[in-house]
Amino acid sequence: DSGVTQTPKHLITATGQRVTLRCSPRSGDLSVYWYQQSLDQGLQFLIQYYNGEERAKGNILERFSAQQFPDLHSELNLSSLELGDSALYFCASSVGQSAYGYTFGSGTRLTVV
Amino acid sequence: GEDVEQSLFLSVREGDSSVINCTYTDSSSTYLYWYKQEPGAGLQLLTYIFSNMDMKQDQRLTVLLNKKDKHLSLRIADTQTGDSAIYFCAEIINDYKLSFGAGTTVTVRA
């Protein structure tokens, strides 16, 4: 157990739907990062939050949004889902900036049918 | 660009050494990392090296860094079946973002 908790582990939904992925960071970690892992794109950085504020955006689609709450858990919202959004979505956390690397959760596997 | 490059596959006999190579892009990266991903699991940080180091050894793992060529390698000594996994090289971009390579799938054969 890495200390980073992601729910749900698996999600199957239809095109056009909206889903919310949840992440609880490791205790004491203030930064949360979201990554998408797909076969064709590899691991793509989506977004980072630090202590409730958005710090950096990567290759995140406009249909996707995220937030970090006062208790530091984070949610990634994916809307108007397309088949191509099927992927593993990872959350990671770190104390501050990521000098010593991130700690990853076990991911949420999203399948859009 | 931000492409970290690494070979996609490596097959090694149990007990031999494995060497996984990686080329990164940002010469200002302060840290470089190796992550391991087993089937159905998240990414596990194996080791990291600070950019002012040439080598770091941690039990069976040896990391070599050639800053001039932006080349990073991971050597696993006495490779075991439990070492079968995907190994990702990663660099820090702009002090906050980990940029990953495509991953090297290591298969350990008996």
Tab-separated table of C-alpha atoms in Angstrom:
chain	number	residue	atom	x	y	z
A	1	ASP	CA	0.000	0.000	0.000
A	2	SER	CA	1.605	3.230	-1.197
A	3	GLY	CA	-0.548	5.464	0.999
A	4	VAL	CA	-2.238	7.096	-2.004
A	5	THR	CA	-5.814	5.844	-2.333
A	6	GLN	CA	-7.757	5.976	-5.557
A	7	THR	CA	-11.400	5.061	-6.026
A	8	PRO	CA	-12.982	3.400	-7.817
A	9	LYS	CA	-10.484	0.833	-9.111
A	10	HIS	CA	-12.559	0.092	-12.194
A	11	LEU	CA	-15.223	2.080	-13.972
A	12	ILE	CA	-17.223	1.185	-17.053
A	13	THR	CA	-19.435	3.837	-18.559
A	14	ALA	CA	-21.037	4.825	-21.832
A	15	THR	CA	-19.964	7.501	-24.269
A	16	GLY	CA	-21.300	10.921	-23.428
A	17	GLN	CA	-21.424	10.254	-19.721
A	18	ARG	CA	-19.597	11.993	-16.879
A	19	VAL	CA	-17.536	10.342	-14.165
A	20	THR	CA	-15.614	11.452	-11.089
A	21	LEU	CA	-12.384	9.842	-9.987
A	22	ARG	CA	-11.251	10.332	-6.436
A	23	CYS	CA	-7.803	10.465	-4.861
A	24	SER	CA	-6.656	10.702	-1.264
A	25	PRO	CA	-2.981	11.648	-1.057
A	26	ARG	CA	-0.467	10.176	1.312
A	27	SER	CA	-0.680	11.670	4.782
A	28	GLY	CA	1.286	14.905	4.919
A	29	ASP	CA	1.541	15.337	1.155
A	30	LEU	CA	0.258	18.668	-0.122
A	31	SER	CA	0.702	18.154	-3.867
A	32	VAL	CA	-1.543	15.975	-5.977
A	33	TYR	CA	-0.864	15.102	-9.596
A	34	TRP	CA	-3.091	13.402	-12.137
A	35	TYR	CA	-1.724	11.296	-14.970
A	36	GLN	CA	-3.384	9.405	-17.792
A	37	GLN	CA	-1.824	6.180	-19.031
A	38	SER	CA	-2.936	4.830	-22.384
A	39	LEU	CA	-1.332	2.411	-24.809
A	40	ASP	CA	-0.823	4.966	-27.545
A	41	GLN	CA	0.076	8.044	-25.470
A	42	GLY	CA	1.967	6.519	-22.566
A	43	LEU	CA	1.959	8.421	-19.274
A	44	GLN	CA	0.654	11.929	-19.796
A	45	PHE	CA	0.666	14.605	-17.118
A	46	LEU	CA	-2.768	16.152	-16.730
A	47	ILE	CA	-2.740	18.571	-13.817
A	48	GLN	CA	-1.176	19.409	-10.455
A	49	TYR	CA	-2.673	20.868	-7.311
A	50	TYR	CA	-0.796	22.151	-4.310
A	51	ASN	CA	-2.615	22.770	-1.044
A	52	GLY	CA	-5.906	23.401	-2.790
A	53	GLU	CA	-4.651	25.526	-5.645
A	54	GLU	CA	-4.017	24.575	-9.229
A	55	ARG	CA	-0.283	24.759	-9.887
A	56	ALA	CA	0.231	23.402	-13.357
A	57	LYS	CA	-1.678	22.066	-16.303
A	58	GLY	CA	-0.487	19.560	-18.815
A	59	ASN	CA	-2.277	17.776	-21.614
A	60	ILE	CA	-5.691	18.013	-20.011
A	61	LEU	CA	-8.717	18.261	-22.262
A	62	GLU	CA	-11.311	20.967	-21.728
A	63	ARG	CA	-13.841	18.224	-21.012
A	64	PHE	CA	-11.779	17.284	-17.985
A	65	SER	CA	-11.487	19.240	-14.756
A	66	ALA	CA	-10.102	18.670	-11.316
A	67	GLN	CA	-10.030	20.186	-7.880
A	68	GLN	CA	-8.367	19.684	-4.537
A	69	PHE	CA	-10.449	20.082	-1.418
A	70	PRO	CA	-9.484	21.538	1.990
A	71	ASP	CA	-8.851	18.028	3.326
A	72	LEU	CA	-6.407	17.668	0.401
A	73	HIS	CA	-8.243	14.905	-1.406
A	74	SER	CA	-8.678	15.512	-5.096
A	75	GLU	CA	-11.255	14.678	-7.711
A	76	LEU	CA	-10.845	14.414	-11.462
A	77	ASN	CA	-14.045	14.987	-13.409
A	78	LEU	CA	-14.301	13.619	-16.932
A	79	SER	CA	-17.318	14.626	-18.987
A	80	SER	CA	-18.755	13.976	-22.461
A	81	LEU	CA	-16.734	10.800	-22.447
A	82	GLU	CA	-15.414	9.363	-25.685
A	83	LEU	CA	-14.080	5.912	-26.475
A	84	GLY	CA	-10.589	7.367	-26.606
A	85	ASP	CA	-10.786	8.408	-22.963
A	86	SER	CA	-10.500	4.777	-21.942
A	87	ALA	CA	-7.271	4.596	-19.971
A	88	LEU	CA	-5.698	4.156	-16.576
A	89	TYR	CA	-5.866	7.335	-14.540
A	90	PHE	CA	-3.246	7.685	-11.854
A	91	CYS	CA	-3.078	10.040	-8.961
A	92	ALA	CA	0.227	10.748	-7.281
A	93	SER	CA	1.231	12.878	-4.337
A	94	SER	CA	4.320	14.510	-2.932
A	95	VAL	CA	5.162	16.632	0.075
A	96	GLY	CA	5.840	19.748	-1.937
A	97	GLN	CA	7.571	19.931	-5.223
A	98	SER	CA	8.506	16.573	-6.549
A	99	ALA	CA	12.250	16.518	-5.927
A	100	TYR	CA	12.150	13.075	-4.359
A	101	GLY	CA	9.625	11.686	-6.772
A	102	TYR	CA	5.953	11.096	-6.470
A	103	THR	CA	4.080	8.326	-4.702
A	104	PHE	CA	1.512	6.832	-7.029
A	105	GLY	CA	-1.837	5.292	-6.306
A	106	SER	CA	-2.864	2.030	-7.976
A	107	GLY	CA	-5.003	3.837	-10.512
A	108	THR	CA	-8.553	3.846	-11.804
A	109	ARG	CA	-9.164	1.887	-14.975
A	110	LEU	CA	-11.800	3.677	-17.018
A	111	THR	CA	-13.491	1.864	-19.865
A	112	VAL	CA	-15.813	3.859	-22.096
A	113	VAL	CA	-18.153	1.723	-24.196
B	1	GLY	CA	10.542	18.531	-27.044
B	2	GLU	CA	9.775	16.613	-23.887
B	3	ASP	CA	10.353	13.078	-25.140
B	4	VAL	CA	12.204	10.767	-22.823
B	5	GLU	CA	13.309	7.814	-24.905
B	6	GLN	CA	13.895	4.255	-23.871
B	7	SER	CA	13.883	0.909	-25.614
B	8	LEU	CA	10.571	-0.910	-25.413
B	9	PHE	CA	11.555	-4.489	-24.615
B	10	LEU	CA	14.286	-6.410	-22.834
B	11	SER	CA	14.499	-10.153	-22.332
B	12	VAL	CA	16.989	-11.461	-19.799
B	13	ARG	CA	17.837	-14.827	-18.307
B	14	GLU	CA	17.298	-15.305	-14.598
B	15	GLY	CA	20.489	-14.590	-12.685
B	16	ASP	CA	21.951	-12.366	-15.404
B	17	SER	CA	22.219	-8.583	-15.209
B	18	SER	CA	19.656	-6.358	-16.903
B	19	VAL	CA	20.573	-2.970	-18.282
B	20	ILE	CA	17.840	-0.518	-19.247
B	21	ASN	CA	18.858	2.627	-21.075
B	22	CYS	CA	17.169	5.995	-21.315
B	23	THR	CA	17.841	9.317	-23.007
B	24	TYR	CA	16.301	12.395	-21.463
B	25	THR	CA	15.841	15.871	-22.811
B	26	ASP	CA	16.183	18.576	-20.184
B	27	SER	CA	19.762	19.277	-19.186
B	28	SER	CA	18.479	21.330	-16.228
B	29	SER	CA	16.639	18.376	-14.687
B	30	THR	CA	17.853	18.212	-11.105
B	31	TYR	CA	16.671	14.675	-10.471
B	32	LEU	CA	16.152	11.641	-12.664
B	33	TYR	CA	14.072	8.669	-11.667
B	34	TRP	CA	13.383	5.030	-12.320
B	35	TYR	CA	9.904	3.687	-11.660
B	36	LYS	CA	8.651	0.112	-11.825
B	37	GLN	CA	5.132	-0.905	-12.796
B	38	GLU	CA	3.927	-4.435	-12.203
B	39	PRO	CA	0.745	-5.704	-13.907
B	40	GLY	CA	-2.374	-4.103	-12.468
B	41	ALA	CA	-0.397	-1.883	-10.135
B	42	GLY	CA	0.644	1.727	-9.932
B	43	LEU	CA	4.133	3.054	-10.414
B	44	GLN	CA	6.633	2.345	-7.680
B	45	LEU	CA	9.618	4.626	-7.264
B	46	LEU	CA	12.684	2.400	-7.488
B	47	THR	CA	15.454	4.921	-7.218
B	48	TYR	CA	16.470	8.413	-8.184
B	49	ILE	CA	19.731	10.171	-8.844
B	50	PHE	CA	20.661	13.782	-8.319
B	51	SER	CA	22.067	15.454	-11.412
B	52	ASN	CA	25.472	16.160	-9.839
B	53	MET	CA	26.086	12.440	-9.340
B	54	ASP	CA	27.516	9.988	-11.863
B	55	MET	CA	26.464	6.830	-10.149
B	56	LYS	CA	24.206	5.600	-7.417
B	57	GLN	CA	24.069	2.072	-6.054
B	58	ASP	CA	21.249	0.647	-4.007
B	59	GLN	CA	21.494	-3.099	-3.329
B	60	ARG	CA	20.962	-4.815	-6.713
B	61	LEU	CA	20.284	-1.537	-8.511
B	62	THR	CA	22.962	0.664	-10.068
B	63	VAL	CA	22.082	3.928	-11.777
B	64	LEU	CA	24.575	5.570	-14.117
B	65	LEU	CA	24.182	9.136	-15.319
B	66	ASN	CA	26.018	10.704	-18.228
B	67	LYS	CA	24.974	14.356	-18.216
B	68	LYS	CA	26.938	15.239	-21.296
B	69	ASP	CA	25.014	12.736	-23.394
B	70	LYS	CA	21.796	13.023	-21.303
B	71	HIS	CA	21.924	9.284	-20.846
B	72	LEU	CA	20.621	7.392	-17.859
B	73	SER	CA	20.836	3.669	-17.261
B	74	LEU	CA	19.537	1.215	-14.701
B	75	ARG	CA	21.386	-2.022	-14.043
B	76	ILE	CA	19.672	-4.784	-12.116
B	77	ALA	CA	22.114	-7.386	-10.860
B	78	ASP	CA	21.129	-11.048	-10.478
B	79	THR	CA	17.767	-10.496	-12.174
B	80	GLN	CA	14.917	-12.486	-10.660
B	81	THR	CA	11.477	-13.446	-11.964
B	82	GLY	CA	9.981	-10.830	-9.637
B	83	ASP	CA	11.851	-8.181	-11.608
B	84	SER	CA	9.587	-8.782	-14.613
B	85	ALA	CA	7.748	-5.496	-15.026
B	86	ILE	CA	7.692	-2.275	-16.994
B	87	TYR	CA	10.432	0.168	-16.054
B	88	PHE	CA	9.988	3.875	-16.644
B	89	CYS	CA	12.670	6.489	-16.803
B	90	ALA	CA	11.499	9.986	-15.797
B	91	GLU	CA	12.913	13.477	-15.592
B	92	ILE	CA	11.759	16.609	-13.803
B	93	ILE	CA	10.538	19.362	-16.106
B	94	ASN	CA	10.270	22.911	-14.703
B	95	ASP	CA	10.800	21.622	-11.160
B	96	TYR	CA	7.365	20.097	-10.827
B	97	LYS	CA	6.370	17.794	-13.647
B	98	LEU	CA	7.635	14.277	-14.087
B	99	SER	CA	7.979	13.461	-17.761
B	100	PHE	CA	8.079	9.734	-18.429
B	101	GLY	CA	9.488	7.583	-21.154
B	102	ALA	CA	7.316	4.971	-22.837
B	103	GLY	CA	8.568	2.248	-20.519
B	104	THR	CA	10.761	-0.822	-21.055
B	105	THR	CA	9.053	-4.164	-20.597
B	106	VAL	CA	11.509	-6.521	-18.931
B	107	THR	CA	10.820	-10.221	-19.258
B	108	VAL	CA	12.862	-12.600	-17.136
B	109	ARG	CA	13.121	-16.121	-18.535
B	110	ALA	CA	14.208	-19.188	-16.616
